[in-house]
Amino acid sequence: MTAPVRRGRPGHSLDSLLDVAVAVFIERGYEATSMDTLAERLGVTKSAIYHHVRSKVELLELALDRALDGLFAVLPAADERPAIDRLEAVVRGSVGVLVAELPFVTLLLRVRGNSPVEAHALARRREFDRVVTDLVRDCVAEGSVRPDVDPALTSRLLFGTVNSLTEWYRPGGGLGAQALADGLVTTLFAGLRAP
Amino acid sequence: MTAPVRRGRPGHSLDSLLDVAVAVFIERGYEATSMDTLAERLGVTKSAIYHHVRSKVELLELALDRALDGLFAVLPAADERPAIDRLEAVVRGSVGVLVAELPFVTLLLRVRGNSPVEAHALARRREFDRVVTDLVRDCVAEGSVRPDVDPALTSRLLFGTVNSLTEWYRPGGGLGAQALADGLVTTLFAGLRAP
DNA sequence: AGGATTACTGACCGTTCGGTCAGTCATGCA
DNA sequence: TGCATGACTGACCGAACGGTCAGTAATCCT
């Protein structure tokens, strides 16, 4: 880790600003958060924020891109491994990203498509979901996942559960990312695998 | 069903207003929805809304109470049945309420506690979660649920999955409430039960 | 016909919102 | 010492917000 050689008057960087902004967006909701509220939490005036960023929605865009980039990095290239192994890897990887980038992913999962920025994020989420659903379908085809429950339902329940982690998981609460992923995979994949 | 004997000038009732309001709140978010937008969707002016309701937040309160009343009605009295059967009944009942009152429950699950009304709804949700967590603990105690995964984690995964239904389930899409509950219980309880 | 009932309009108000701009302030480097 | 660099201030703007109020419109009941 090289020390970030900062010149000029000390203050917030774009990164530190983004961390605080995302925290407040989650706490109060993006729309319900005013730039003045944000400024107060940062200990600066509203104008200072516009020194780092062009608009309120650009803050949101930076946050959503960070979450999405993390999630897409988890998708495996189609290789020779059984689909069920690749599926488990995606689930474990997603849990990892979710824990590592918790605030950003949390924000992503709350986006409703109001602005073009939000609509674009929703589109990328749908793309991610599609890849996972295809993977579950591959599992059923190779016989590793029970066929008596609809694959589309299975994949939605699967990632519905993973995504619901943002509603309650807090790091440093005694439950590590590894134990979390283990518990989740144990519970879910037992009911998933073909008898 | 008795015909609702309406007198006076025809127009929206509180119920029909609430249905539209909740739909728009879900679509755009509560905070992002202005009373003027709402009025436009209803085909009336903003003032007309205030004939039925005292404030914007009262619309939210009516919607949240409806969802919460439905959920609490599902909790069983402590009886002689095994805890695992009561747990399954709660899960199936919750899925039923979620399907029957989908927009209202969806809205409830997105509340963040900004206003006193939202804070009160959050408190009632926590109360519901507490009862369910206790029920899962009873299951572990009676030996019907595997003890190697933490009960708190189990109950959170369980209701995380149920609640995630609001993110994608749409009635009339070929998947009925019964089939939905069956698929969910099959998938989840298989991984839950003690070996 | 006429009153009771219910739903609604249109103009308006004070406040808050996201955003702008010209200028100031504190630091590292030469 | 002084200058480039980067962070920040304070006053301000037009638009949109939630909400108010006095009056009007359409229906049912007697």
Short mmCIF file of C-alpha atoms (C1' of nucleotides) in Angstrom, two decimals:
data_model
loop_
_atom_site.label_atom_id
_atom_site.label_comp_id
_atom_site.label_asym_id
_atom_site.label_seq_id
_atom_site.Cartn_x
_atom_site.Cartn_y
_atom_site.Cartn_z
CA MET A 1 0.00 0.00 0.00
CA THR A 2 1.65 3.24 -1.13
CA ALA A 3 0.71 6.29 0.94
CA PRO A 4 -1.56 8.50 -1.16
CA VAL A 5 0.61 11.60 -1.75
CA ARG A 6 -1.98 14.35 -1.21
CA ARG A 7 -1.21 17.96 -2.03
CA GLY A 8 -3.23 21.13 -1.55
CA ARG A 9 -5.62 21.87 1.28
CA PRO A 10 -6.54 18.71 3.20
CA GLY A 11 -10.14 17.55 3.10
CA HIS A 12 -12.32 14.85 1.63
CA SER A 13 -11.34 12.84 -1.40
CA LEU A 14 -13.90 11.49 -3.83
CA ASP A 15 -13.64 8.10 -2.17
CA SER A 16 -14.21 9.31 1.38
CA LEU A 17 -17.10 11.43 0.16
CA LEU A 18 -18.63 8.43 -1.60
CA ASP A 19 -18.39 6.27 1.52
CA VAL A 20 -20.31 8.80 3.59
CA ALA A 21 -22.81 9.50 0.83
CA VAL A 22 -23.65 5.83 0.37
CA ALA A 23 -24.04 5.36 4.12
CA VAL A 24 -26.54 8.22 4.30
CA PHE A 25 -28.36 7.08 1.14
CA ILE A 26 -28.91 3.69 2.77
CA GLU A 27 -29.96 5.19 6.07
CA ARG A 28 -32.53 7.64 4.69
CA GLY A 29 -33.02 6.56 1.10
CA TYR A 30 -31.50 8.25 -1.94
CA GLU A 31 -34.46 10.48 -2.75
CA ALA A 32 -35.05 11.43 0.86
CA THR A 33 -31.46 12.58 1.30
CA SER A 34 -30.86 16.23 0.48
CA MET A 35 -27.47 17.57 -0.50
CA ASP A 36 -27.61 19.78 2.60
CA THR A 37 -28.12 16.77 4.87
CA LEU A 38 -25.22 15.08 3.15
CA ALA A 39 -23.04 18.17 3.59
CA GLU A 40 -23.89 18.30 7.28
CA ARG A 41 -22.80 14.69 7.75
CA LEU A 42 -19.53 15.46 5.94
CA GLY A 43 -18.89 18.56 8.02
CA VAL A 44 -18.72 20.81 4.97
CA THR A 45 -21.13 22.99 3.01
CA LYS A 46 -23.22 21.77 0.12
CA SER A 47 -21.01 23.59 -2.37
CA ALA A 48 -18.00 21.52 -1.32
CA ILE A 49 -19.71 18.37 -2.60
CA TYR A 50 -20.05 19.90 -6.06
CA HIS A 51 -16.29 20.37 -6.09
CA HIS A 52 -15.94 16.57 -6.25
CA VAL A 53 -18.98 15.62 -8.24
CA ARG A 54 -21.17 17.17 -10.92
CA SER A 55 -24.58 16.21 -9.56
CA LYS A 56 -26.41 14.19 -6.92
CA VAL A 57 -27.13 11.42 -9.38
CA GLU A 58 -23.42 11.10 -10.21
CA LEU A 59 -22.82 10.05 -6.60
CA LEU A 60 -25.41 7.34 -7.09
CA GLU A 61 -23.87 6.27 -10.40
CA LEU A 62 -20.39 5.86 -8.91
CA ALA A 63 -21.80 3.74 -6.10
CA LEU A 64 -23.91 1.52 -8.35
CA ASP A 65 -21.07 0.92 -10.81
CA ARG A 66 -18.81 -0.19 -7.99
CA ALA A 67 -21.35 -2.77 -6.81
CA LEU A 68 -22.07 -4.05 -10.31
CA ASP A 69 -18.41 -4.31 -11.29
CA GLY A 70 -17.82 -6.44 -8.19
CA LEU A 71 -20.72 -8.76 -8.96
CA PHE A 72 -19.84 -9.30 -12.60
CA ALA A 73 -16.25 -10.14 -11.66
CA VAL A 74 -17.66 -13.16 -9.83
CA LEU A 75 -19.22 -14.79 -12.88
CA PRO A 76 -17.04 -17.68 -14.09
CA ALA A 77 -16.08 -18.30 -17.68
CA ALA A 78 -17.82 -21.41 -19.03
CA ASP A 79 -15.31 -24.15 -18.29
CA GLU A 80 -15.18 -27.92 -17.88
CA ARG A 81 -16.33 -28.00 -14.27
CA PRO A 82 -19.79 -29.37 -13.48
CA ALA A 83 -22.44 -26.64 -13.54
CA ILE A 84 -23.34 -27.31 -9.90
CA ASP A 85 -19.76 -26.46 -8.87
CA ARG A 86 -19.80 -23.28 -10.90
CA LEU A 87 -23.17 -22.37 -9.35
CA GLU A 88 -21.81 -22.87 -5.84
CA ALA A 89 -18.78 -20.75 -6.76
CA VAL A 90 -21.03 -17.94 -7.99
CA VAL A 91 -23.10 -18.08 -4.81
CA ARG A 92 -20.02 -18.04 -2.58
CA GLY A 93 -18.44 -15.30 -4.68
CA SER A 94 -21.60 -13.21 -4.52
CA VAL A 95 -21.74 -13.54 -0.76
CA GLY A 96 -18.09 -12.44 -0.70
CA VAL A 97 -18.72 -9.35 -2.80
CA LEU A 98 -21.84 -8.58 -0.83
CA VAL A 99 -19.88 -8.63 2.42
CA ALA A 100 -16.85 -6.77 1.04
CA GLU A 101 -18.89 -4.05 -0.65
CA LEU A 102 -21.96 -4.23 1.58
CA PRO A 103 -23.11 -0.59 1.41
CA PHE A 104 -22.72 -0.41 -2.36
CA VAL A 105 -24.57 -3.65 -3.02
CA THR A 106 -27.27 -2.66 -0.54
CA LEU A 107 -27.84 0.55 -2.45
CA LEU A 108 -27.92 -1.33 -5.75
CA LEU A 109 -30.64 -3.66 -4.54
CA ARG A 110 -32.88 -0.72 -3.61
CA VAL A 111 -32.74 1.05 -6.96
CA ARG A 112 -36.14 1.39 -8.67
CA GLY A 113 -35.34 2.88 -12.08
CA ASN A 114 -36.45 6.47 -11.55
CA SER A 115 -33.55 8.12 -13.40
CA PRO A 116 -31.62 6.92 -16.46
CA VAL A 117 -28.75 6.04 -14.12
CA GLU A 118 -31.01 3.78 -12.09
CA ALA A 119 -32.55 2.26 -15.20
CA HIS A 120 -29.10 1.36 -16.49
CA ALA A 121 -28.19 -0.27 -13.18
CA LEU A 122 -31.42 -2.29 -13.29
CA ALA A 123 -30.57 -3.48 -16.79
CA ARG A 124 -27.15 -4.70 -15.64
CA ARG A 125 -28.78 -6.49 -12.71
CA ARG A 126 -31.18 -8.27 -15.05
CA GLU A 127 -28.21 -9.35 -17.17
CA PHE A 128 -26.58 -10.84 -14.07
CA ASP A 129 -29.79 -12.66 -13.13
CA ARG A 130 -30.08 -14.09 -16.63
CA VAL A 131 -26.59 -15.61 -16.48
CA VAL A 132 -27.35 -17.23 -13.12
CA THR A 133 -30.70 -18.58 -14.27
CA ASP A 134 -28.98 -20.18 -17.26
CA LEU A 135 -26.48 -21.74 -14.90
CA VAL A 136 -29.26 -23.28 -12.81
CA ARG A 137 -30.82 -24.60 -15.98
CA ASP A 138 -27.49 -26.25 -16.83
CA CYS A 139 -27.50 -27.86 -13.40
CA VAL A 140 -30.92 -29.38 -14.00
CA ALA A 141 -29.78 -30.56 -17.45
CA GLU A 142 -26.73 -32.34 -16.02
CA GLY A 143 -28.92 -33.86 -13.31
CA SER A 144 -27.29 -32.26 -10.30
CA VAL A 145 -30.30 -30.15 -9.25
CA ARG A 146 -33.75 -31.60 -8.59
CA PRO A 147 -36.03 -31.12 -11.59
CA ASP A 148 -39.34 -31.15 -9.69
CA VAL A 149 -39.07 -27.48 -8.78
CA ASP A 150 -39.05 -25.00 -11.66
CA PRO A 151 -35.47 -23.83 -12.47
CA ALA A 152 -36.60 -20.22 -12.77
CA LEU A 153 -38.18 -20.44 -9.30
CA THR A 154 -35.08 -22.14 -7.91
CA SER A 155 -32.68 -19.48 -9.17
CA ARG A 156 -34.92 -16.69 -7.92
CA LEU A 157 -35.22 -18.23 -4.46
CA LEU A 158 -31.46 -18.76 -4.47
CA PHE A 159 -30.51 -15.19 -5.21
CA GLY A 160 -33.47 -13.82 -3.31
CA THR A 161 -31.90 -15.42 -0.26
CA VAL A 162 -28.41 -14.13 -1.05
CA ASN A 163 -29.66 -10.62 -1.69
CA SER A 164 -31.72 -10.63 1.50
CA LEU A 165 -28.43 -10.68 3.40
CA THR A 166 -28.17 -6.91 2.91
CA GLU A 167 -31.26 -6.55 5.10
CA TRP A 168 -29.59 -7.80 8.24
CA TYR A 169 -25.93 -8.83 7.83
CA ARG A 170 -23.43 -6.51 9.49
CA PRO A 171 -19.70 -7.25 9.37
CA GLY A 172 -17.82 -7.53 12.65
CA GLY A 173 -20.82 -9.09 14.37
CA GLY A 174 -19.08 -12.40 15.10
CA LEU A 175 -20.27 -13.94 11.85
CA GLY A 176 -17.55 -13.86 9.20
CA ALA A 177 -18.02 -13.94 5.44
CA GLN A 178 -16.77 -17.54 5.30
CA ALA A 179 -19.15 -18.81 7.99
CA LEU A 180 -21.98 -16.89 6.37
CA ALA A 181 -21.35 -18.45 2.97
CA ASP A 182 -21.00 -21.89 4.55
CA GLY A 183 -24.29 -21.61 6.43
CA LEU A 184 -26.11 -20.35 3.40
CA VAL A 185 -24.72 -22.96 1.00
CA THR A 186 -25.37 -25.76 3.50
CA THR A 187 -28.99 -24.74 4.03
CA LEU A 188 -29.83 -24.01 0.41
CA PHE A 189 -27.91 -26.63 -1.55
CA ALA A 190 -29.18 -29.47 0.64
CA GLY A 191 -32.71 -28.70 -0.54
CA LEU A 192 -31.52 -28.10 -4.07
CA ARG A 193 -29.52 -31.16 -5.04
CA ALA A 194 -31.19 -34.03 -6.84
CA PRO A 195 -31.91 -36.98 -4.49
CA MET B 1 -70.78 -9.24 -1.54
CA THR B 2 -73.22 -6.38 -0.97
CA ALA B 3 -73.00 -3.56 -3.49
CA PRO B 4 -71.37 -0.58 -1.80
CA VAL B 5 -74.24 1.94 -1.63
CA ARG B 6 -72.45 5.12 -2.69
CA ARG B 7 -74.10 8.51 -2.39
CA GLY B 8 -72.97 11.95 -3.49
CA ARG B 9 -70.78 12.82 -6.45
CA PRO B 10 -69.07 9.74 -7.89
CA GLY B 11 -65.30 9.54 -7.70
CA HIS B 12 -62.54 7.80 -5.81
CA SER B 13 -63.09 6.19 -2.44
CA LEU B 14 -60.33 6.00 0.14
CA ASP B 15 -59.72 2.40 -0.89
CA SER B 16 -59.36 3.06 -4.60
CA LEU B 17 -57.12 6.02 -3.85
CA LEU B 18 -54.95 3.86 -1.63
CA ASP B 19 -54.59 1.18 -4.30
CA VAL B 20 -53.30 3.68 -6.83
CA ALA B 21 -51.10 5.46 -4.30
CA VAL B 22 -49.39 2.25 -3.22
CA ALA B 23 -48.81 1.22 -6.83
CA VAL B 24 -47.09 4.52 -7.57
CA PHE B 25 -45.12 4.46 -4.30
CA ILE B 26 -43.72 1.06 -5.30
CA GLU B 27 -42.97 2.16 -8.84
CA ARG B 28 -41.13 5.36 -7.99
CA GLY B 29 -40.47 5.12 -4.29
CA TYR B 30 -42.44 6.90 -1.56
CA GLU B 31 -40.14 9.91 -1.23
CA ALA B 32 -39.71 10.28 -4.98
CA THR B 33 -43.48 10.43 -5.51
CA SER B 34 -44.96 13.93 -5.36
CA MET B 35 -48.60 14.55 -4.55
CA ASP B 36 -48.93 16.14 -8.00
CA THR B 37 -47.65 12.97 -9.69
CA LEU B 38 -50.08 10.96 -7.63
CA ALA B 39 -52.94 13.28 -8.58
CA GLU B 40 -52.09 12.96 -12.26
CA ARG B 41 -52.25 9.17 -12.03
CA LEU B 42 -55.62 9.42 -10.32
CA GLY B 43 -56.97 11.84 -12.91
CA VAL B 44 -57.76 14.51 -10.31
CA THR B 45 -56.00 17.51 -8.82
CA LYS B 46 -53.74 17.38 -5.80
CA SER B 47 -56.39 19.00 -3.63
CA ALA B 48 -58.76 16.11 -4.22
CA ILE B 49 -56.36 13.77 -2.45
CA TYR B 50 -56.50 15.92 0.68
CA HIS B 51 -60.25 15.42 0.73
CA HIS B 52 -59.65 11.76 1.55
CA VAL B 53 -56.51 11.97 3.61
CA ARG B 54 -54.83 14.50 5.91
CA SER B 55 -51.26 14.18 4.64
CA LYS B 56 -48.95 12.22 2.37
CA VAL B 57 -47.63 10.21 5.28
CA GLU B 58 -51.17 9.16 6.24
CA LEU B 59 -51.41 7.34 2.89
CA LEU B 60 -48.24 5.48 3.81
CA GLU B 61 -49.55 4.70 7.29
CA LEU B 62 -52.79 3.18 5.99
CA ALA B 63 -50.85 0.99 3.57
CA LEU B 64 -48.31 -0.20 6.14
CA ASP B 65 -50.98 -1.01 8.73
CA ARG B 66 -52.83 -3.13 6.20
CA ALA B 67 -49.71 -5.19 5.47
CA LEU B 68 -48.79 -5.58 9.12
CA ASP B 69 -52.31 -6.54 10.20
CA GLY B 70 -52.27 -9.28 7.56
CA LEU B 71 -48.91 -10.65 8.69
CA PHE B 72 -49.74 -10.69 12.40
CA ALA B 73 -52.99 -12.53 11.69
CA VAL B 74 -50.83 -15.42 10.43
CA LEU B 75 -49.02 -16.03 13.72
CA PRO B 76 -50.44 -19.10 15.47
CA ALA B 77 -51.32 -19.27 19.12
CA ALA B 78 -48.90 -21.53 20.98
CA ASP B 79 -50.63 -24.91 20.83
CA GLU B 80 -49.82 -28.60 21.13
CA ARG B 81 -48.59 -29.06 17.57
CA PRO B 82 -44.86 -29.63 16.99
CA ALA B 83 -42.97 -26.37 16.49
CA ILE B 84 -41.85 -27.45 13.01
CA ASP B 85 -45.50 -27.73 11.92
CA ARG B 86 -46.29 -24.32 13.34
CA LEU B 87 -43.22 -22.91 11.56
CA GLU B 88 -44.32 -24.35 8.25
CA ALA B 89 -47.80 -22.94 8.81
CA VAL B 90 -46.33 -19.49 9.45
CA VAL B 91 -44.21 -19.69 6.30
CA ARG B 92 -47.15 -20.83 4.18
CA GLY B 93 -49.40 -18.22 5.76
CA SER B 94 -46.85 -15.49 5.15
CA VAL B 95 -46.55 -16.46 1.51
CA GLY B 96 -50.36 -16.32 1.31
CA VAL B 97 -50.55 -12.83 2.81
CA LEU B 98 -47.66 -11.70 0.65
CA VAL B 99 -49.48 -12.83 -2.48
CA ALA B 100 -52.90 -11.55 -1.40
CA GLU B 101 -51.62 -8.13 -0.29
CA LEU B 102 -48.55 -7.97 -2.52
CA PRO B 103 -48.33 -4.18 -3.04
CA PHE B 104 -48.85 -3.41 0.64
CA VAL B 105 -46.27 -5.93 1.83
CA THR B 106 -43.84 -4.77 -0.86
CA LEU B 107 -44.12 -1.24 0.42
CA LEU B 108 -43.68 -2.40 4.01
CA LEU B 109 -40.43 -4.17 3.19
CA ARG B 110 -38.97 -1.00 1.70
CA VAL B 111 -39.61 1.26 4.67
CA ARG B 112 -36.45 2.76 6.19
CA GLY B 113 -37.65 4.58 9.30
CA ASN B 114 -37.45 8.18 8.12
CA SER B 115 -40.70 9.38 9.69
CA PRO B 116 -42.36 8.33 12.95
CA VAL B 117 -44.87 6.38 10.88
CA GLU B 118 -42.08 4.39 9.24
CA ALA B 119 -40.28 3.89 12.55
CA HIS B 120 -43.46 2.44 14.04
CA ALA B 121 -43.85 0.04 11.12
CA LEU B 122 -40.23 -1.06 11.52
CA ALA B 123 -40.85 -1.75 15.20
CA ARG B 124 -43.85 -3.97 14.37
CA ARG B 125 -41.75 -5.82 11.78
CA ARG B 126 -39.06 -6.49 14.36
CA GLU B 127 -41.72 -7.83 16.71
CA PHE B 128 -42.88 -10.22 13.97
CA ASP B 129 -39.30 -11.35 13.32
CA ARG B 130 -38.76 -11.98 17.03
CA VAL B 131 -41.75 -14.30 17.24
CA VAL B 132 -40.54 -16.28 14.22
CA THR B 133 -36.99 -16.53 15.53
CA ASP B 134 -38.34 -17.91 18.80
CA LEU B 135 -40.32 -20.45 16.83
CA VAL B 136 -37.18 -21.63 15.00
CA ARG B 137 -35.43 -21.92 18.35
CA ASP B 138 -38.28 -24.15 19.56
CA CYS B 139 -37.78 -26.33 16.49
CA VAL B 140 -34.10 -26.79 17.29
CA ALA B 141 -35.01 -27.56 20.91
CA GLU B 142 -37.50 -30.25 19.90
CA GLY B 143 -34.90 -31.68 17.48
CA SER B 144 -36.81 -31.12 14.25
CA VAL B 145 -34.38 -28.57 12.78
CA ARG B 146 -30.67 -29.20 12.30
CA PRO B 147 -28.66 -27.60 15.12
CA ASP B 148 -25.38 -27.17 13.19
CA VAL B 149 -26.53 -23.90 11.61
CA ASP B 150 -27.24 -21.03 13.99
CA PRO B 151 -31.02 -20.65 14.62
CA ALA B 152 -30.81 -16.88 14.21
CA LEU B 153 -29.15 -17.36 10.83
CA THR B 154 -31.69 -19.99 9.84
CA SER B 155 -34.69 -17.84 10.63
CA ARG B 156 -33.18 -14.88 8.83
CA LEU B 157 -32.43 -16.90 5.72
CA LEU B 158 -35.94 -18.35 5.91
CA PHE B 159 -37.75 -15.03 6.00
CA GLY B 160 -35.19 -13.37 3.80
CA THR B 161 -36.23 -15.84 1.14
CA VAL B 162 -39.96 -15.34 1.76
CA ASN B 163 -39.62 -11.56 1.70
CA SER B 164 -37.54 -11.65 -1.47
CA LEU B 165 -40.67 -12.86 -3.26
CA THR B 166 -41.86 -9.26 -3.47
CA GLU B 167 -38.91 -8.56 -5.76
CA TRP B 168 -40.16 -10.75 -8.58
CA TYR B 169 -43.45 -12.56 -7.87
CA ARG B 170 -46.39 -11.27 -9.88
CA PRO B 171 -49.85 -12.88 -9.54
CA GLY B 172 -51.49 -14.20 -12.67
CA GLY B 173 -48.18 -15.31 -14.15
CA GLY B 174 -49.01 -19.00 -14.19
CA LEU B 175 -47.56 -19.57 -10.74
CA GLY B 176 -50.30 -19.66 -8.10
CA ALA B 177 -49.93 -18.92 -4.41
CA GLN B 178 -50.25 -22.60 -3.57
CA ALA B 179 -47.56 -23.74 -6.02
CA LEU B 180 -45.33 -20.93 -4.86
CA ALA B 181 -45.65 -21.91 -1.21
CA ASP B 182 -45.11 -25.59 -2.11
CA GLY B 183 -41.93 -24.87 -4.08
CA LEU B 184 -40.56 -22.64 -1.39
CA VAL B 185 -41.32 -25.01 1.48
CA THR B 186 -39.94 -27.97 -0.48
CA THR B 187 -36.67 -26.21 -1.25
CA LEU B 188 -36.13 -24.65 2.14
CA PHE B 189 -37.39 -27.24 4.59
CA ALA B 190 -35.40 -30.04 2.95
CA GLY B 191 -32.20 -28.22 3.89
CA LEU B 192 -33.59 -27.29 7.27
CA ARG B 193 -34.78 -30.52 8.85
CA ALA B 194 -32.48 -32.46 11.10
CA PRO B 195 -31.01 -35.52 9.35
"C1'" DA C 1 -87.90 20.83 -6.00
"C1'" DG C 2 -84.48 21.02 -2.48
"C1'" DG C 3 -81.43 19.76 0.93
"C1'" DA C 4 -77.91 16.36 2.40
"C1'" DT C 5 -73.93 14.08 0.97
"C1'" DT C 6 -69.66 13.33 -1.24
"C1'" DA C 7 -66.02 14.54 -4.57
"C1'" DC C 8 -63.50 17.80 -6.53
"C1'" DT C 9 -61.19 22.57 -8.49
"C1'" DG C 10 -57.85 26.45 -8.83
"C1'" DA C 11 -55.31 29.86 -6.89
"C1'" DC C 12 -52.20 30.36 -3.48
"C1'" DC C 13 -48.38 29.95 0.48
"C1'" DG C 14 -44.01 29.13 2.85
"C1'" DT C 15 -40.24 25.96 2.57
"C1'" DT C 16 -36.91 23.10 0.70
"C1'" DC C 17 -34.72 21.30 -3.19
"C1'" DG C 18 -30.62 20.64 -6.57
"C1'" DG C 19 -27.45 23.46 -8.44
"C1'" DT C 20 -24.26 27.89 -9.56
"C1'" DC C 21 -20.56 31.10 -8.98
"C1'" DA C 22 -16.98 34.20 -7.64
"C1'" DG C 23 -13.85 34.18 -4.39
"C1'" DT C 24 -11.03 32.29 -0.16
"C1'" DC C 25 -8.03 29.10 2.47
"C1'" DA C 26 -4.50 25.74 3.57
"C1'" DT C 27 -1.13 22.70 2.09
"C1'" DG C 28 3.37 20.73 -0.73
"C1'" DC C 29 7.04 21.94 -3.66
"C1'" DA C 30 10.71 24.74 -5.97
"C1'" DT D 1 9.06 33.35 -0.53
"C1'" DG D 2 5.82 32.47 -3.71
"C1'" DC D 3 3.14 29.75 -6.60
"C1'" DA D 4 0.59 25.72 -8.22
"C1'" DT D 5 -2.75 22.65 -6.34
"C1'" DG D 6 -6.85 21.11 -4.40
"C1'" DA D 7 -10.67 21.85 -0.89
"C1'" DC D 8 -13.93 24.73 0.57
"C1'" DT D 9 -17.36 29.02 1.69
"C1'" DG D 10 -21.58 31.96 1.43
"C1'" DA D 11 -24.86 34.21 -0.99
"C1'" DC D 12 -27.88 33.26 -4.33
"C1'" DC D 13 -31.44 31.18 -8.07
"C1'" DG D 14 -35.59 29.08 -10.19
"C1'" DA D 15 -38.28 25.12 -9.65
"C1'" DA D 16 -40.73 21.81 -7.17
"C1'" DC D 17 -42.48 20.41 -2.89
"C1'" DG D 18 -46.39 19.43 0.76
"C1'" DG D 19 -50.22 21.60 2.20
"C1'" DT D 20 -54.46 25.18 2.64
"C1'" DC D 21 -58.87 27.20 1.61
"C1'" DA D 22 -63.05 29.04 -0.19
"C1'" DG D 23 -65.98 27.69 -3.43
"C1'" DT D 24 -68.21 24.41 -6.99
"C1'" DA D 25 -70.22 19.95 -9.19
"C1'" DA D 26 -72.63 15.82 -9.33
"C1'" DT D 27 -75.20 12.43 -7.23
"C1'" DC D 28 -79.05 10.25 -3.83
"C1'" DC D 29 -83.05 10.68 -0.88
"C1'" DT D 30 -87.39 12.68 0.56
#
